[in-house]
């Protein structure tokens, strides 16, 4: 049973606002990821982390930032939201030994108006 | 440039028949391939995987076939059930320390009762 949680599930926010998308996992996984997905498109990796105090940028350039102060927590922040940030954001985690088999949260659907 | 391609955006199959979902990739450095299943408003869930050293992996009703020379993999579901109706994502992994999953755009499978 996967235990990875994202909040909020849905968020509608005005342009220019600062937002933080929360992601927590209780599986003790070292690796965590943020993916961005637009409807009908593939999932794009925007950030990942190997463990505490480790953050790396993914393949898709993103204006968001992440932090990893605790193993279980990997929040994503947008300092100033824009309509172009409207998308679904999916958080995932995996253990180092089975790193490819990632467990995903339910996602946050962000709409910036 | 898309490295993992799922050229069929949708597939409709009768209950009890075989569903075959296809995936092509371009990068010969990929060494691990996965299929994820996604229901609406949920995150993807891991379904089945295959290492590049194998050409077949079976798990119950699900079988994944890998043809390295053709850079092609397929997921077979036999027999198909209405509960299998979902979006199926193919993903590929370089392996090693990075373990960044590259996803296809997904195929929407509809299993008709």
PDB file of N, CA and C in Angstrom, chain B residues 27-88:
ATOM      1  N   UNK B  27      15.870   5.746 -27.323  1.00  0.00           N
ATOM      2  CA  UNK B  27      17.185   5.770 -26.689  1.00  0.00           C
ATOM      3  C   UNK B  27      17.618   4.357 -26.295  1.00  0.00           C
ATOM      4  N   UNK B  28      18.663   3.860 -26.909  1.00  0.00           N
ATOM      5  CA  UNK B  28      19.126   2.498 -26.630  1.00  0.00           C
ATOM      6  C   UNK B  28      19.796   2.388 -25.256  1.00  0.00           C
ATOM      7  N   UNK B  29      19.973   3.508 -24.559  1.00  0.00           N
ATOM      8  CA  UNK B  29      20.576   3.472 -23.222  1.00  0.00           C
ATOM      9  C   UNK B  29      19.564   3.104 -22.142  1.00  0.00           C
ATOM     10  N   UNK B  30      18.291   3.118 -22.476  1.00  0.00           N
ATOM     11  CA  UNK B  30      17.296   2.719 -21.483  1.00  0.00           C
ATOM     12  C   UNK B  30      17.526   1.256 -21.111  1.00  0.00           C
ATOM     13  N   UNK B  31      17.466   0.955 -19.805  1.00  0.00           N
ATOM     14  CA  UNK B  31      17.702  -0.439 -19.432  1.00  0.00           C
ATOM     15  C   UNK B  31      16.586  -1.024 -18.571  1.00  0.00           C
ATOM     16  N   UNK B  32      15.537  -0.261 -18.362  1.00  0.00           N
ATOM     17  CA  UNK B  32      14.438  -0.748 -17.524  1.00  0.00           C
ATOM     18  C   UNK B  32      13.169  -0.068 -18.003  1.00  0.00           C
ATOM     19  N   UNK B  33      12.106  -0.843 -18.127  1.00  0.00           N
ATOM     20  CA  UNK B  33      10.864  -0.299 -18.682  1.00  0.00           C
ATOM     21  C   UNK B  33       9.713  -0.650 -17.760  1.00  0.00           C
ATOM     22  N   UNK B  34       8.771   0.269 -17.653  1.00  0.00           N
ATOM     23  CA  UNK B  34       7.668   0.088 -16.712  1.00  0.00           C
ATOM     24  C   UNK B  34       6.355   0.494 -17.358  1.00  0.00           C
ATOM     25  N   UNK B  35       5.290  -0.088 -16.839  1.00  0.00           N
ATOM     26  CA  UNK B  35       3.945   0.360 -17.194  1.00  0.00           C
ATOM     27  C   UNK B  35       3.254   0.837 -15.928  1.00  0.00           C
ATOM     28  N   UNK B  36       2.621   1.997 -16.047  1.00  0.00           N
ATOM     29  CA  UNK B  36       1.837   2.552 -14.970  1.00  0.00           C
ATOM     30  C   UNK B  36       0.396   2.681 -15.448  1.00  0.00           C
ATOM     31  N   UNK B  37      -0.507   2.575 -14.497  1.00  0.00           N
ATOM     32  CA  UNK B  37      -1.934   2.685 -14.774  1.00  0.00           C
ATOM     33  C   UNK B  37      -2.456   3.889 -14.007  1.00  0.00           C
ATOM     34  N   UNK B  38      -3.319   4.672 -14.646  1.00  0.00           N
ATOM     35  CA  UNK B  38      -3.818   5.874 -13.976  1.00  0.00           C
ATOM     36  C   UNK B  38      -5.327   5.994 -14.156  1.00  0.00           C
ATOM     37  N   UNK B  39      -6.021   6.040 -13.024  1.00  0.00           N
ATOM     38  CA  UNK B  39      -7.451   6.331 -13.038  1.00  0.00           C
ATOM     39  C   UNK B  39      -7.642   7.846 -12.943  1.00  0.00           C
ATOM     40  N   UNK B  40      -8.790   8.360 -13.407  1.00  0.00           N
ATOM     41  CA  UNK B  40      -9.044   9.795 -13.311  1.00  0.00           C
ATOM     42  C   UNK B  40      -8.927  10.287 -11.868  1.00  0.00           C
ATOM     43  N   UNK B  41      -8.348  11.437 -11.700  1.00  0.00           N
ATOM     44  CA  UNK B  41      -8.210  12.101 -10.396  1.00  0.00           C
ATOM     45  C   UNK B  41      -7.343  11.313  -9.409  1.00  0.00           C
ATOM     46  N   UNK B  42      -6.556  10.385  -9.907  1.00  0.00           N
ATOM     47  CA  UNK B  42      -5.611   9.678  -9.041  1.00  0.00           C
ATOM     48  C   UNK B  42      -4.222   9.738  -9.666  1.00  0.00           C
ATOM     49  N   UNK B  43      -3.209   9.474  -8.852  1.00  0.00           N
ATOM     50  CA  UNK B  43      -1.868   9.395  -9.387  1.00  0.00           C
ATOM     51  C   UNK B  43      -1.634   8.053 -10.058  1.00  0.00           C
ATOM     52  N   UNK B  44      -0.618   7.948 -10.912  1.00  0.00           N
ATOM     53  CA  UNK B  44      -0.306   6.673 -11.557  1.00  0.00           C
ATOM     54  C   UNK B  44       0.091   5.626 -10.526  1.00  0.00           C
ATOM     55  N   UNK B  45      -0.249   4.381 -10.794  1.00  0.00           N
ATOM     56  CA  UNK B  45       0.188   3.272  -9.946  1.00  0.00           C
ATOM     57  C   UNK B  45       0.997   2.297 -10.785  1.00  0.00           C
ATOM     58  N   UNK B  46       2.059   1.799 -10.199  1.00  0.00           N
ATOM     59  CA  UNK B  46       2.947   0.874 -10.889  1.00  0.00           C
ATOM     60  C   UNK B  46       2.205  -0.427 -11.205  1.00  0.00           C
ATOM     61  N   UNK B  47       2.417  -0.920 -12.416  1.00  0.00           N
ATOM     62  CA  UNK B  47       1.712  -2.126 -12.847  1.00  0.00           C
ATOM     63  C   UNK B  47       2.681  -3.296 -13.046  1.00  0.00           C
ATOM     64  N   UNK B  48       3.652  -3.120 -13.900  1.00  0.00           N
ATOM     65  CA  UNK B  48       4.574  -4.198 -14.242  1.00  0.00           C
ATOM     66  C   UNK B  48       5.815  -3.598 -14.875  1.00  0.00           C
ATOM     67  N   UNK B  49       6.930  -4.293 -14.753  1.00  0.00           N
ATOM     68  CA  UNK B  49       8.170  -3.771 -15.320  1.00  0.00           C
ATOM     69  C   UNK B  49       8.947  -4.887 -16.007  1.00  0.00           C
ATOM     70  N   UNK B  50       9.972  -4.490 -16.747  1.00  0.00           N
ATOM     71  CA  UNK B  50      10.836  -5.470 -17.401  1.00  0.00           C
ATOM     72  C   UNK B  50      12.228  -4.877 -17.545  1.00  0.00           C
ATOM     73  N   UNK B  51      13.194  -5.696 -17.260  1.00  0.00           N
ATOM     74  CA  UNK B  51      14.581  -5.303 -17.444  1.00  0.00           C
ATOM     75  C   UNK B  51      14.984  -5.544 -18.896  1.00  0.00           C
ATOM     76  N   UNK B  52      15.964  -4.780 -19.346  1.00  0.00           N
ATOM     77  CA  UNK B  52      16.383  -4.915 -20.746  1.00  0.00           C
ATOM     78  C   UNK B  52      17.066  -6.253 -21.041  1.00  0.00           C
ATOM     79  N   UNK B  53      17.402  -6.997 -20.004  1.00  0.00           N
ATOM     80  CA  UNK B  53      18.033  -8.307 -20.245  1.00  0.00           C
ATOM     81  C   UNK B  53      16.992  -9.399 -20.479  1.00  0.00           C
ATOM     82  N   UNK B  54      15.735  -9.045 -20.313  1.00  0.00           N
ATOM     83  CA  UNK B  54      14.658 -10.014 -20.539  1.00  0.00           C
ATOM     84  C   UNK B  54      13.833  -9.605 -21.748  1.00  0.00           C
ATOM     85  N   UNK B  55      13.035 -10.538 -22.253  1.00  0.00           N
ATOM     86  CA  UNK B  55      12.136 -10.177 -23.334  1.00  0.00           C
ATOM     87  C   UNK B  55      10.672 -10.378 -22.955  1.00  0.00           C
ATOM     88  N   UNK B  56      10.432 -10.883 -21.766  1.00  0.00           N
ATOM     89  CA  UNK B  56       9.053 -11.102 -21.332  1.00  0.00           C
ATOM     90  C   UNK B  56       8.998 -11.115 -19.811  1.00  0.00           C
ATOM     91  N   UNK B  57       7.950 -10.520 -19.273  1.00  0.00           N
ATOM     92  CA  UNK B  57       7.673 -10.614 -17.849  1.00  0.00           C
ATOM     93  C   UNK B  57       6.169 -10.711 -17.656  1.00  0.00           C
ATOM     94  N   UNK B  58       5.772 -11.640 -16.823  1.00  0.00           N
ATOM     95  CA  UNK B  58       4.350 -11.931 -16.677  1.00  0.00           C
ATOM     96  C   UNK B  58       3.936 -11.783 -15.218  1.00  0.00           C
ATOM     97  N   UNK B  59       2.763 -11.189 -15.001  1.00  0.00           N
ATOM     98  CA  UNK B  59       2.225 -11.059 -13.655  1.00  0.00           C
ATOM     99  C   UNK B  59       0.715 -11.171 -13.752  1.00  0.00           C
ATOM    100  N   UNK B  60       0.220 -12.376 -13.515  1.00  0.00           N
ATOM    101  CA  UNK B  60      -1.224 -12.604 -13.593  1.00  0.00           C
ATOM    102  C   UNK B  60      -1.741 -12.369 -15.005  1.00  0.00           C
ATOM    103  N   UNK B  61      -2.694 -11.472 -15.118  1.00  0.00           N
ATOM    104  CA  UNK B  61      -3.296 -11.188 -16.433  1.00  0.00           C
ATOM    105  C   UNK B  61      -2.428 -10.273 -17.291  1.00  0.00           C
ATOM    106  N   UNK B  62      -1.370  -9.747 -16.714  1.00  0.00           N
ATOM    107  CA  UNK B  62      -0.545  -8.737 -17.393  1.00  0.00           C
ATOM    108  C   UNK B  62       0.797  -9.340 -17.831  1.00  0.00           C
ATOM    109  N   UNK B  63       1.143  -9.121 -19.087  1.00  0.00           N
ATOM    110  CA  UNK B  63       2.430  -9.564 -19.622  1.00  0.00           C
ATOM    111  C   UNK B  63       3.035  -8.416 -20.408  1.00  0.00           C
ATOM    112  N   UNK B  64       4.305  -8.161 -20.151  1.00  0.00           N
ATOM    113  CA  UNK B  64       5.015  -7.149 -20.928  1.00  0.00           C
ATOM    114  C   UNK B  64       6.059  -7.854 -21.783  1.00  0.00           C
ATOM    115  N   UNK B  65       6.114  -7.460 -23.045  1.00  0.00           N
ATOM    116  CA  UNK B  65       7.074  -8.006 -24.006  1.00  0.00           C
ATOM    117  C   UNK B  65       8.021  -6.889 -24.429  1.00  0.00           C
ATOM    118  N   UNK B  66       9.302  -7.228 -24.519  1.00  0.00           N
ATOM    119  CA  UNK B  66      10.296  -6.242 -24.937  1.00  0.00           C
ATOM    120  C   UNK B  66      11.035  -6.754 -26.167  1.00  0.00           C
ATOM    121  N   UNK B  67      11.069  -5.953 -27.210  1.00  0.00           N
ATOM    122  CA  UNK B  67      11.836  -6.253 -28.421  1.00  0.00           C
ATOM    123  C   UNK B  67      12.899  -5.166 -28.558  1.00  0.00           C
ATOM    124  N   UNK B  68      14.095  -5.474 -28.068  1.00  0.00           N
ATOM    125  CA  UNK B  68      15.153  -4.459 -28.030  1.00  0.00           C
ATOM    126  C   UNK B  68      15.601  -4.042 -29.418  1.00  0.00           C
ATOM    127  N   UNK B  69      15.649  -4.983 -30.340  1.00  0.00           N
ATOM    128  CA  UNK B  69      16.116  -4.630 -31.684  1.00  0.00           C
ATOM    129  C   UNK B  69      15.172  -3.642 -32.345  1.00  0.00           C
ATOM    130  N   UNK B  70      13.885  -3.778 -32.040  1.00  0.00           N
ATOM    131  CA  UNK B  70      12.894  -2.866 -32.615  1.00  0.00           C
ATOM    132  C   UNK B  70      12.631  -1.671 -31.713  1.00  0.00           C
ATOM    133  N   UNK B  71      13.231  -1.658 -30.532  1.00  0.00           N
ATOM    134  CA  UNK B  71      12.982  -0.615 -29.529  1.00  0.00           C
ATOM    135  C   UNK B  71      11.470  -0.477 -29.295  1.00  0.00           C
ATOM    136  N   UNK B  72      10.870  -1.589 -28.979  1.00  0.00           N
ATOM    137  CA  UNK B  72       9.415  -1.659 -28.856  1.00  0.00           C
ATOM    138  C   UNK B  72       9.048  -2.523 -27.660  1.00  0.00           C
ATOM    139  N   UNK B  73       8.056  -2.063 -26.899  1.00  0.00           N
ATOM    140  CA  UNK B  73       7.512  -2.934 -25.871  1.00  0.00           C
ATOM    141  C   UNK B  73       5.995  -2.874 -25.922  1.00  0.00           C
ATOM    142  N   UNK B  74       5.391  -3.916 -25.414  1.00  0.00           N
ATOM    143  CA  UNK B  74       3.936  -3.968 -25.422  1.00  0.00           C
ATOM    144  C   UNK B  74       3.447  -4.571 -24.116  1.00  0.00           C
ATOM    145  N   UNK B  75       2.252  -4.169 -23.755  1.00  0.00           N
ATOM    146  CA  UNK B  75       1.571  -4.690 -22.568  1.00  0.00           C
ATOM    147  C   UNK B  75       0.341  -5.445 -23.041  1.00  0.00           C
ATOM    148  N   UNK B  76       0.239  -6.706 -22.626  1.00  0.00           N
ATOM    149  CA  UNK B  76      -0.913  -7.522 -22.962  1.00  0.00           C
ATOM    150  C   UNK B  76      -1.732  -7.759 -21.705  1.00  0.00           C
ATOM    151  N   UNK B  77      -3.022  -7.560 -21.818  1.00  0.00           N
ATOM    152  CA  UNK B  77      -3.926  -7.811 -20.701  1.00  0.00           C
ATOM    153  C   UNK B  77      -4.926  -8.859 -21.169  1.00  0.00           C
ATOM    154  N   UNK B  78      -4.874 -10.035 -20.510  1.00  0.00           N
ATOM    155  CA  UNK B  78      -5.764 -11.131 -20.889  1.00  0.00           C
ATOM    156  C   UNK B  78      -6.291 -11.846 -19.641  1.00  0.00           C
ATOM    157  N   UNK B  79      -7.603 -12.013 -19.477  1.00  0.00           N
ATOM    158  CA  UNK B  79      -8.638 -11.356 -20.250  1.00  0.00           C
ATOM    159  C   UNK B  79      -8.874  -9.929 -19.741  1.00  0.00           C
ATOM    160  N   UNK B  80      -9.298  -9.056 -20.596  1.00  0.00           N
ATOM    161  CA  UNK B  80      -9.562  -7.679 -20.191  1.00  0.00           C
ATOM    162  C   UNK B  80     -10.850  -7.609 -19.364  1.00  0.00           C
ATOM    163  N   UNK B  81     -10.837  -6.723 -18.375  1.00  0.00           N
ATOM    164  CA  UNK B  81     -11.996  -6.543 -17.496  1.00  0.00           C
ATOM    165  C   UNK B  81     -12.375  -5.059 -17.477  1.00  0.00           C
ATOM    166  N   UNK B  82     -13.642  -4.747 -17.240  1.00  0.00           N
ATOM    167  CA  UNK B  82     -14.049  -3.336 -17.209  1.00  0.00           C
ATOM    168  C   UNK B  82     -13.219  -2.499 -16.233  1.00  0.00           C
ATOM    169  N   UNK B  83     -12.790  -3.094 -15.128  1.00  0.00           N
ATOM    170  CA  UNK B  83     -11.971  -2.382 -14.159  1.00  0.00           C
ATOM    171  C   UNK B  83     -10.585  -2.029 -14.670  1.00  0.00           C
ATOM    172  N   UNK B  84     -10.217  -2.592 -15.814  1.00  0.00           N
ATOM    173  CA  UNK B  84      -8.920  -2.242 -16.415  1.00  0.00           C
ATOM    174  C   UNK B  84      -8.996  -0.917 -17.167  1.00  0.00           C
ATOM    175  N   UNK B  85     -10.173  -0.382 -17.339  1.00  0.00           N
ATOM    176  CA  UNK B  85     -10.334   0.884 -18.061  1.00  0.00           C
ATOM    177  C   UNK B  85      -9.606   1.994 -17.316  1.00  0.00           C
ATOM    178  N   UNK B  86      -8.609   2.572 -17.966  1.00  0.00           N
ATOM    179  CA  UNK B  86      -7.749   3.575 -17.350  1.00  0.00           C
ATOM    180  C   UNK B  86      -6.787   4.090 -18.419  1.00  0.00           C
ATOM    181  N   UNK B  87      -5.969   5.042 -18.050  1.00  0.00           N
ATOM    182  CA  UNK B  87      -4.872   5.475 -18.928  1.00  0.00           C
ATOM    183  C   UNK B  87      -3.619   4.694 -18.542  1.00  0.00           C
ATOM    184  N   UNK B  88      -2.951   4.129 -19.523  1.00  0.00           N
ATOM    185  CA  UNK B  88      -1.744   3.353 -19.295  1.00  0.00           C
ATOM    186  C   UNK B  88      -0.542   4.116 -19.840  1.00  0.00           C
TER     187      UNK B  88
END
